[in-house]
PDB file of C-alpha atoms in Angstrom:
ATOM      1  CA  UNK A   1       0.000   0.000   0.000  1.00 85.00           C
ATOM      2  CA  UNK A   2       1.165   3.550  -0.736  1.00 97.00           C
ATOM      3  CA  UNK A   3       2.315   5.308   2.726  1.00 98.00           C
ATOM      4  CA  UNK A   4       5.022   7.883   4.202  1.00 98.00           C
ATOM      5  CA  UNK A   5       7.228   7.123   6.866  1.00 98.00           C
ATOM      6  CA  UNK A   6       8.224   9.688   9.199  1.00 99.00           C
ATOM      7  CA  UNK A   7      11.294  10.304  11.517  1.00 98.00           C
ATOM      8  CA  UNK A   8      13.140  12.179  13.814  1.00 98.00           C
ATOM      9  CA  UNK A   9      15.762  13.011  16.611  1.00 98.00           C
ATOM     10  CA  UNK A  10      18.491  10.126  15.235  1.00 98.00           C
ATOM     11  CA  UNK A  11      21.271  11.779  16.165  1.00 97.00           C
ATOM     12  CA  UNK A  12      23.441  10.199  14.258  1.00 98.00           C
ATOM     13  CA  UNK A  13      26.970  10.335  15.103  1.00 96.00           C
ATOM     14  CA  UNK A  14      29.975   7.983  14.368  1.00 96.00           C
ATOM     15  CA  UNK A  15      30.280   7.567  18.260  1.00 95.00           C
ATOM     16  CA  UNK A  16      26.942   5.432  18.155  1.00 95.00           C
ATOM     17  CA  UNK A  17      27.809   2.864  15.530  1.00 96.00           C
ATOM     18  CA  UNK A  18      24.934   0.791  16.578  1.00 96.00           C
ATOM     19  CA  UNK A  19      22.222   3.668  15.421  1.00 97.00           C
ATOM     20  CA  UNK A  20      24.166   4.347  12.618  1.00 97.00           C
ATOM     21  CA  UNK A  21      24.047   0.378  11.179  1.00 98.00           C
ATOM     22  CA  UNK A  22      20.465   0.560  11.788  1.00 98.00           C
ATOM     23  CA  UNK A  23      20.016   4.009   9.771  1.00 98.00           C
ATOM     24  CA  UNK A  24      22.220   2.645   6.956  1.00 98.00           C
ATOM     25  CA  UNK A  25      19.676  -0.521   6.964  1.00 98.00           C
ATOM     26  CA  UNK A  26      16.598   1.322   6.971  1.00 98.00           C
ATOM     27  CA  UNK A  27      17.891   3.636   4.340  1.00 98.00           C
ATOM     28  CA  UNK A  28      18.958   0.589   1.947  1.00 98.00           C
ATOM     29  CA  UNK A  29      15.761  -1.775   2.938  1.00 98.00           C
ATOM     30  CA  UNK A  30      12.948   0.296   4.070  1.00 98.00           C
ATOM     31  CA  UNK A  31      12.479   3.808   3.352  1.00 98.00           C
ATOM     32  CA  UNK A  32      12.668   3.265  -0.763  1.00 98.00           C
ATOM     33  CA  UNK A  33       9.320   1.380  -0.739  1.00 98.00           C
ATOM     34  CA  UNK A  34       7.654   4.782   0.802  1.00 98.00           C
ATOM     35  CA  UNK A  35       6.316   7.040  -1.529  1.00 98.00           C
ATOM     36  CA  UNK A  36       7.562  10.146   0.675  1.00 98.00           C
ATOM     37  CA  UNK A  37      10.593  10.445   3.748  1.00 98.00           C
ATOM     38  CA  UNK A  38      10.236  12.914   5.816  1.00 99.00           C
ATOM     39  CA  UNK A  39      13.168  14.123   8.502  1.00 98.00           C
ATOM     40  CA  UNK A  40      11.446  15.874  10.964  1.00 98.00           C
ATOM     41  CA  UNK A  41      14.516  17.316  12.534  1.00 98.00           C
ATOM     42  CA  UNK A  42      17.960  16.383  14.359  1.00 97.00           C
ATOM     43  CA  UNK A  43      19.062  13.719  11.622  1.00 98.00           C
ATOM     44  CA  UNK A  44      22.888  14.459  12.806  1.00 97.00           C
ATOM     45  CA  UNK A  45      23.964  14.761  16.599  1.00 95.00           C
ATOM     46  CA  UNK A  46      25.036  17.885  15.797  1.00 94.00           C
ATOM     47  CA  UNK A  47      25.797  19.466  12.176  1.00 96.00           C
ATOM     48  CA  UNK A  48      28.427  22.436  12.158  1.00 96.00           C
ATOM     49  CA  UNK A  49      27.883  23.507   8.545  1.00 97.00           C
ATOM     50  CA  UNK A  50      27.897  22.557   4.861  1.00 98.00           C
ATOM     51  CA  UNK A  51      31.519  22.980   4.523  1.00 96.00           C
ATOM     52  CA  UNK A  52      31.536  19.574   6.831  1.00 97.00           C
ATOM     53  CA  UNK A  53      29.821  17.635   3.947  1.00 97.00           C
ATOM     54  CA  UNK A  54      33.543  16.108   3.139  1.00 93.00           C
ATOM     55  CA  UNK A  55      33.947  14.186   6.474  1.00 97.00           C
ATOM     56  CA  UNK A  56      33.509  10.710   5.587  1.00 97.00           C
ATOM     57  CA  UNK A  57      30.855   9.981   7.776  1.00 98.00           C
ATOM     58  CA  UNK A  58      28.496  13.014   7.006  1.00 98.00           C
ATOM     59  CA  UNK A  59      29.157  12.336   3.565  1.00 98.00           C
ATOM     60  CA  UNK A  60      27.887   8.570   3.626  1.00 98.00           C
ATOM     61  CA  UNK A  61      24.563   9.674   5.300  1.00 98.00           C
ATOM     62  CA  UNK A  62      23.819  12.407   2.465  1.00 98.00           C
ATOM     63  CA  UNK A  63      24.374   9.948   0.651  1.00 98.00           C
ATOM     64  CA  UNK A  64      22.249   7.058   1.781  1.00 98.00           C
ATOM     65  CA  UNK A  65      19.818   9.829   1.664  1.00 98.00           C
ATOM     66  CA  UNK A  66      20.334  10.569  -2.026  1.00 98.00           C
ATOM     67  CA  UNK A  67      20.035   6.613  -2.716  1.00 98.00           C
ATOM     68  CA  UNK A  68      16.297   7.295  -1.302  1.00 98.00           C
ATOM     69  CA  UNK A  69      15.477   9.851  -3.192  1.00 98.00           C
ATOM     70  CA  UNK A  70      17.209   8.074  -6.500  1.00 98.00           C
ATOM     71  CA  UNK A  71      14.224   5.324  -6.099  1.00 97.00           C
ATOM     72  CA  UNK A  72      11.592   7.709  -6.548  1.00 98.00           C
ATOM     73  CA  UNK A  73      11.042   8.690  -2.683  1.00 98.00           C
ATOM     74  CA  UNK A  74      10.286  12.458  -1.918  1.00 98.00           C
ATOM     75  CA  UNK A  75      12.512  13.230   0.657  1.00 98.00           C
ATOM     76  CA  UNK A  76      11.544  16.224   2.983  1.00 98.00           C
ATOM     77  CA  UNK A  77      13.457  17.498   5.387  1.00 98.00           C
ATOM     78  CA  UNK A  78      13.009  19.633   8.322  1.00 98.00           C
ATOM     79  CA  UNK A  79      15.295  21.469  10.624  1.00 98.00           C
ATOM     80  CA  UNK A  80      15.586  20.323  14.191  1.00 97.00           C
ATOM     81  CA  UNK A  81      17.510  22.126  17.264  1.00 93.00           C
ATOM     82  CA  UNK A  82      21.325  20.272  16.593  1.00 93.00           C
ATOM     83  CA  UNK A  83      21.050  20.360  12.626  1.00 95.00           C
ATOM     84  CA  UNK A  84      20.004  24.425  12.029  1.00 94.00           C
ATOM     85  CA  UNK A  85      22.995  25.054  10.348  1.00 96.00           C
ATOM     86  CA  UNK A  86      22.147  22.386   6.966  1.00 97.00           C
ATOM     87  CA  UNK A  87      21.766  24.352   4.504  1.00 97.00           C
ATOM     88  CA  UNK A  88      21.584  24.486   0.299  1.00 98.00           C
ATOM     89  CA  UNK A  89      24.501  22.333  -0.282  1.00 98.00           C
ATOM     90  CA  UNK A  90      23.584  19.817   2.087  1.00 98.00           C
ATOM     91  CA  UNK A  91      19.901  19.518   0.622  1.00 98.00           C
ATOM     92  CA  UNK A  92      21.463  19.003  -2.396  1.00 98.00           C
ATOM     93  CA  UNK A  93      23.871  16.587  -1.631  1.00 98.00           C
ATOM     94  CA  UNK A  94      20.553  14.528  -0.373  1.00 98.00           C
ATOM     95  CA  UNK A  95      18.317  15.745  -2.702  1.00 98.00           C
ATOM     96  CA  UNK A  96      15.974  16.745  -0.218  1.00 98.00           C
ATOM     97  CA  UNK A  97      13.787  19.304   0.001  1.00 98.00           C
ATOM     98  CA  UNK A  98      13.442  21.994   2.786  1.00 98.00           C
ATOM     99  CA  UNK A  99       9.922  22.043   5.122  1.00 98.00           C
ATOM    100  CA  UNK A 100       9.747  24.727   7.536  1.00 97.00           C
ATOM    101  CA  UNK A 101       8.309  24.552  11.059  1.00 98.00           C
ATOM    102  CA  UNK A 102       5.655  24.247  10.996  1.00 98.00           C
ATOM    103  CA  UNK A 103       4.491  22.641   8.125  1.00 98.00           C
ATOM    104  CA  UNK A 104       0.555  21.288   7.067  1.00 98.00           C
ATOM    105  CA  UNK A 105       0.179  19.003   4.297  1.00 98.00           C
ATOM    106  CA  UNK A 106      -2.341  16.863   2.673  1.00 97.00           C
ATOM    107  CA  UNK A 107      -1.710  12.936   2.879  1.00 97.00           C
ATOM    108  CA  UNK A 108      -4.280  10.331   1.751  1.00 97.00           C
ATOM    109  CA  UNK A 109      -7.122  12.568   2.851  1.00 96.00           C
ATOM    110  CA  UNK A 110      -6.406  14.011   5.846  1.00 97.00           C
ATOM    111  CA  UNK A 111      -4.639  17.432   6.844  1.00 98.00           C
ATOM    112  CA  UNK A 112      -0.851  16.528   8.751  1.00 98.00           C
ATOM    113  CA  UNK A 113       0.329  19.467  10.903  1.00 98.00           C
ATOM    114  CA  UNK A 114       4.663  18.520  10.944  1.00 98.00           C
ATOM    115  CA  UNK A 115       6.638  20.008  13.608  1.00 98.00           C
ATOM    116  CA  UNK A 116       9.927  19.076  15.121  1.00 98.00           C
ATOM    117  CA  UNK A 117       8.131  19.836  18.439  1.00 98.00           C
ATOM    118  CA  UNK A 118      10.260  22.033  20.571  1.00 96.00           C
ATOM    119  CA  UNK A 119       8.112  25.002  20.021  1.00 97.00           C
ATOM    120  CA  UNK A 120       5.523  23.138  22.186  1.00 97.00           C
ATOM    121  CA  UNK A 121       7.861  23.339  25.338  1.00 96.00           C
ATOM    122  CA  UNK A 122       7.121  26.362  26.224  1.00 95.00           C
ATOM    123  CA  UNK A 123       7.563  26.096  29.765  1.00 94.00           C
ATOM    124  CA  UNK A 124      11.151  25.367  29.355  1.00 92.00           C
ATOM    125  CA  UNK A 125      11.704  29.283  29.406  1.00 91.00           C
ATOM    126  CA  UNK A 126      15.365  28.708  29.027  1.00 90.00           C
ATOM    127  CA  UNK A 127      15.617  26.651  26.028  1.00 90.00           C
ATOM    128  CA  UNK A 128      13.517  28.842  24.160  1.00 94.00           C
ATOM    129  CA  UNK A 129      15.552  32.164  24.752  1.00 93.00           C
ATOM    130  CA  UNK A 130      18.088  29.895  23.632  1.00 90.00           C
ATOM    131  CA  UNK A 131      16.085  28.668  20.077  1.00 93.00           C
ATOM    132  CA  UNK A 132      15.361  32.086  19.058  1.00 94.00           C
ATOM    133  CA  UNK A 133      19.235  33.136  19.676  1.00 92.00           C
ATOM    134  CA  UNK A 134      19.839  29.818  17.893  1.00 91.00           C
ATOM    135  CA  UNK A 135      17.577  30.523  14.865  1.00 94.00           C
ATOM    136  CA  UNK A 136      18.474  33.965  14.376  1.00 95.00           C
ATOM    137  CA  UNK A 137      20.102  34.646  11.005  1.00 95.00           C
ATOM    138  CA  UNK A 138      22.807  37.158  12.377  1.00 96.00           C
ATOM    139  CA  UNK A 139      23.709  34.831  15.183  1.00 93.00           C
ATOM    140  CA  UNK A 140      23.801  32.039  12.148  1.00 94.00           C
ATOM    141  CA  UNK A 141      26.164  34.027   9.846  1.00 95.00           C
ATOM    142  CA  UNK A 142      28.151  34.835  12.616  1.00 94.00           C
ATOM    143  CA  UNK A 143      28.981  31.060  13.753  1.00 94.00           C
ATOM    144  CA  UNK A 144      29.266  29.995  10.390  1.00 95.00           C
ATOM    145  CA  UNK A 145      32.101  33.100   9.602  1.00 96.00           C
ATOM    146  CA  UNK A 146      34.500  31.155  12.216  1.00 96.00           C
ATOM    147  CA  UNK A 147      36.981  28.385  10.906  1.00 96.00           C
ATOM    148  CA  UNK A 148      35.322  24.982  10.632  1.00 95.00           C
ATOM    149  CA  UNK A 149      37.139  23.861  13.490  1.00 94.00           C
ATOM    150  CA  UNK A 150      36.742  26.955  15.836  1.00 95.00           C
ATOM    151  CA  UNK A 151      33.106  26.249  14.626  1.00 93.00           C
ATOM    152  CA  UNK A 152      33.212  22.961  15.915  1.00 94.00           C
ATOM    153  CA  UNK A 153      34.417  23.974  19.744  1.00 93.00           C
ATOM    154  CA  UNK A 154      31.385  26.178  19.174  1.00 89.00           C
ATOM    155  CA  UNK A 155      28.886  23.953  18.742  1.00 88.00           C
ATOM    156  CA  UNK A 156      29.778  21.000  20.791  1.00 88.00           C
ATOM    157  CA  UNK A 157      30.218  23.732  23.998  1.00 87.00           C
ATOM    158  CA  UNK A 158      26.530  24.473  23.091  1.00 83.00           C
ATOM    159  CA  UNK A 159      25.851  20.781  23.009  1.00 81.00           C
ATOM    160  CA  UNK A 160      27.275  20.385  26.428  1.00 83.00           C
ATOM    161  CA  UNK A 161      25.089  23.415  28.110  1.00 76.00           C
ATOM    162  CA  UNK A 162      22.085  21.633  26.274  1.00 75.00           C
ATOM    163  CA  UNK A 163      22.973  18.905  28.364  1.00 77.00           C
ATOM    164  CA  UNK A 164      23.591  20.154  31.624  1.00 83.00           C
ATOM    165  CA  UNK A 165      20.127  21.951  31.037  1.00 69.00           C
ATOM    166  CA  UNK A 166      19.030  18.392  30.432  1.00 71.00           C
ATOM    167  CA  UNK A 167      20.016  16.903  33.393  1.00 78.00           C
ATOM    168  CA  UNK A 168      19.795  19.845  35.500  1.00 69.00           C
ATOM    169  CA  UNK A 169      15.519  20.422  34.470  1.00 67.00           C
ATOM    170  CA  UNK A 170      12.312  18.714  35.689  1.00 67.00           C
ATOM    171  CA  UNK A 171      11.523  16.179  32.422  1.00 64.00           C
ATOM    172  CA  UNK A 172       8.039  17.472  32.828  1.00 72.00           C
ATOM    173  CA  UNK A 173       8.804  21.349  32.021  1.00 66.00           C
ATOM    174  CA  UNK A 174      11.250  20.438  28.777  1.00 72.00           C
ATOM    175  CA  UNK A 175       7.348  18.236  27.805  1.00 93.00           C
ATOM    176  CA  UNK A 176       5.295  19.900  25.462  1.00 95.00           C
ATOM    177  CA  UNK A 177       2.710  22.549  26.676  1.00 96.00           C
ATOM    178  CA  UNK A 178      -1.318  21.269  26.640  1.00 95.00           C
ATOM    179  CA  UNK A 179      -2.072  24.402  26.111  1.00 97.00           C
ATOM    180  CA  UNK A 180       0.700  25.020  23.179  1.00 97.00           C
ATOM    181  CA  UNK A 181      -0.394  21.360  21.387  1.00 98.00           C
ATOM    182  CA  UNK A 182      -4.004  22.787  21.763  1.00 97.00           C
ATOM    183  CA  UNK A 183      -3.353  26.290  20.410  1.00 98.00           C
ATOM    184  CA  UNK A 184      -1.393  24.331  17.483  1.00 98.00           C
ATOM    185  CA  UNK A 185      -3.908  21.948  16.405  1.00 98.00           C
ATOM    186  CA  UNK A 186      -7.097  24.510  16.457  1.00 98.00           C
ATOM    187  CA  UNK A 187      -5.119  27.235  14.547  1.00 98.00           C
ATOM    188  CA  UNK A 188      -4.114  24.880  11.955  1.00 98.00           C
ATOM    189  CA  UNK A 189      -7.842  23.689  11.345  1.00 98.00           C
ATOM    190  CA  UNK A 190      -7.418  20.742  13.878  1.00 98.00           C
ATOM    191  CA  UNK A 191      -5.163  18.272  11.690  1.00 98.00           C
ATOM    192  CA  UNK A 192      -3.299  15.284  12.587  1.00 98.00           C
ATOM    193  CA  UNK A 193      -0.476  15.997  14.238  1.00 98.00           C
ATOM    194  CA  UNK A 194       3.677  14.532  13.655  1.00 98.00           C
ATOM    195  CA  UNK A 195       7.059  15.966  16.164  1.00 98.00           C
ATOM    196  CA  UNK A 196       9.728  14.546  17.542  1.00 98.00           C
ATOM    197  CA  UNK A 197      12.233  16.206  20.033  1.00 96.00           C
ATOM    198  CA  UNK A 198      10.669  15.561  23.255  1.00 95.00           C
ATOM    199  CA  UNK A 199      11.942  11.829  23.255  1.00 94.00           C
ATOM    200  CA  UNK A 200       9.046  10.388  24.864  1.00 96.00           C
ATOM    201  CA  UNK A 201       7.342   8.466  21.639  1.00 97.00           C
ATOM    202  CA  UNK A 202       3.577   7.443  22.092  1.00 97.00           C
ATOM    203  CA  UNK A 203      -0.037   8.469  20.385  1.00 98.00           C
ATOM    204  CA  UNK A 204      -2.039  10.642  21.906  1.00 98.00           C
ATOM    205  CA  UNK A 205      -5.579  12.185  21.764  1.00 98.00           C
ATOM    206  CA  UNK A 206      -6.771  15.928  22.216  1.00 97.00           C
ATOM    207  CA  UNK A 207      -9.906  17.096  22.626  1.00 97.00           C
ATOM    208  CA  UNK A 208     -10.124  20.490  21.175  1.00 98.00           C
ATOM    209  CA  UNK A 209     -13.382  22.304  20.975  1.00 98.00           C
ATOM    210  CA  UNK A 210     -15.127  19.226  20.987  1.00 97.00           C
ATOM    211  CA  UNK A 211     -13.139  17.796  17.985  1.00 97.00           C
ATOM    212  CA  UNK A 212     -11.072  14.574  18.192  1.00 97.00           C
ATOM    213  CA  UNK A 213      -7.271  15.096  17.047  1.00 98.00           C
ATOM    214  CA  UNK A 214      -4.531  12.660  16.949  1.00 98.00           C
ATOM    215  CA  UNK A 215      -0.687  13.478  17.958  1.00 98.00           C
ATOM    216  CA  UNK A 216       1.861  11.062  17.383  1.00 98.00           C
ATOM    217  CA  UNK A 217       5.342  11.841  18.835  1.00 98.00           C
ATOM    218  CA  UNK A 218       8.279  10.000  17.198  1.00 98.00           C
ATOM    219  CA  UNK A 219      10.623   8.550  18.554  1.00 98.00           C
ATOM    220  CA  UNK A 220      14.123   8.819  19.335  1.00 98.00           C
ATOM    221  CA  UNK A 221      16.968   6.671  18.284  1.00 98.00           C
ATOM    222  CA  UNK A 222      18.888   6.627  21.490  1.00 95.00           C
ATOM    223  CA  UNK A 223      18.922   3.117  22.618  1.00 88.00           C
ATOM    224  CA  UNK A 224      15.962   2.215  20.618  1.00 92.00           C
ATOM    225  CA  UNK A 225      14.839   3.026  16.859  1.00 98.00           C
ATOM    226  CA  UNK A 226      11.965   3.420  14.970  1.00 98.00           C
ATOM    227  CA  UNK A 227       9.629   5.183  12.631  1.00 98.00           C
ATOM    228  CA  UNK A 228       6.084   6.234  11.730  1.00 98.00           C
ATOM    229  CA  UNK A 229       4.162   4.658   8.950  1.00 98.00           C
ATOM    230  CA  UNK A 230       1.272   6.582   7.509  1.00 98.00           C
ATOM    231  CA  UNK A 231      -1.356   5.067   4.648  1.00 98.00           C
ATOM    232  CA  UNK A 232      -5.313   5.759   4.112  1.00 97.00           C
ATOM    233  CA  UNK A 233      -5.906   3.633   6.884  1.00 97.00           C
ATOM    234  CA  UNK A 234      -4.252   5.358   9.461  1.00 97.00           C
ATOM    235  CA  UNK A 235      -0.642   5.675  11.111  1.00 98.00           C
ATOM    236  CA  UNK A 236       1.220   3.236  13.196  1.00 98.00           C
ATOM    237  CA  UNK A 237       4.179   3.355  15.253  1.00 98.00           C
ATOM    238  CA  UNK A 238       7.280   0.486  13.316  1.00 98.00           C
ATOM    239  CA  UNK A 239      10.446  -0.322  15.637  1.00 98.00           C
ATOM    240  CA  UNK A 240      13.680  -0.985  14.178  1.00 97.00           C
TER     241      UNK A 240
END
């Protein structure tokens, strides 16, 4: 049957060869019988610009990624919070084309609402200050100016306060909002809704002015792996 598979949050990184053999396997076996991939943010642990692309083991997932799209798969592809800097000549490389957050589309008859999902957080205060710094094209241009590996120091000593924030903050508060899921879904005309990011994969139901809406959250590929498979009939969650 026609479907889409959706993913997110792999954080691929050649210090985790055991997610990485999986990726490489679902990239060869399983995504090119989809009619559409979509990335739904943080493919890469952490990606520290374009100019990277030449390190062996970015270049080999592009690539995989490119063998998708070769067998007819449209390949989407949607920044998270450790990939913003991907830009034109890694889309390329792929052959993937750029979503923004969010992003509604149309599949087999219903209307999808695609998010990475940290914009639901919003009562992690901190983390957002630090997304809109993050996102903002000056700070962007700025980071990308320094020497690649300058660059890198950069971003991995942002990687490390992420983590300390991590560790350091209630797992409920860095959970999406209610109120933010529910503000999402009725201003978008109460779709289905796809996001990864929080880590915390399940389905779940909102009742939003008396309408029904669905929310799947992907999962992570820390420890575990998997992906969401979407058809007429409905969506269901696929472990790896």
């Amino acid at each position: 049957m026609t479907h889409s598979i959706f993913v997110s949050d792999l954080h691929l990184d050649p210090a985790r060869p055991r997610a990485n053999e999986i990726f490489f396997d679902f990239a060869a076996r399983i995504a090119p019988r989809a009619e559409a991939l979509y990335v739904l943010g943080d493919l890469f642990e952490y990606w520290v610009g374009d100019d990277d692309l030449d390190d062996p083991f970015n270049a080999s997932v592009a690539d995989a990624l490119a063998r998708v799209a070769a067998n007819g798969v449209a390949l989407y592809f949607m920044h998270g919070n450790r990939d913003l800097l991907a830009g034109e000549a890694f889309l390329r490389r792929c052959n993937a084309r750029l979503i923004h957050d969010p992003t509604l589309v149309a599949l087999y008859g219903r209307s999808v609402l695609l998010m990475h999902g940290d914009t639901l957080c919003t009562a992690d205060v901190e983390y957002q200050r630090f997304r809109a710094r993050a996102r903002d094209p000056r700070f962007q241009r700025e980071i990308l100016s320094l020497p690649l590996e300058r660059r890198r120091a950069e971003v991995l000593a942002m990687r490390a306060a992420s983590e300390r924030h991590k560790q350091q903050t209630a797992g409920e508060i860095m959970d999406v909002s209610p109120e933010a899921v529910e503000q999402a879904l009725r201003s978008h005309g109460y779709p289905l809704l796809i996001h990864g990011h929080t880590h915390r994969p399940a389905r779940h139901v909102h009742v939003v002015d008396g309408r029904e809406c669905e929310r799947w959250v992907l999962t992570d590929w820390y420890g575990r792996a998997g992906y969401l498979r979407c058809d007429a009939s409905g969506c269901a969650a696929v472990a790896l």
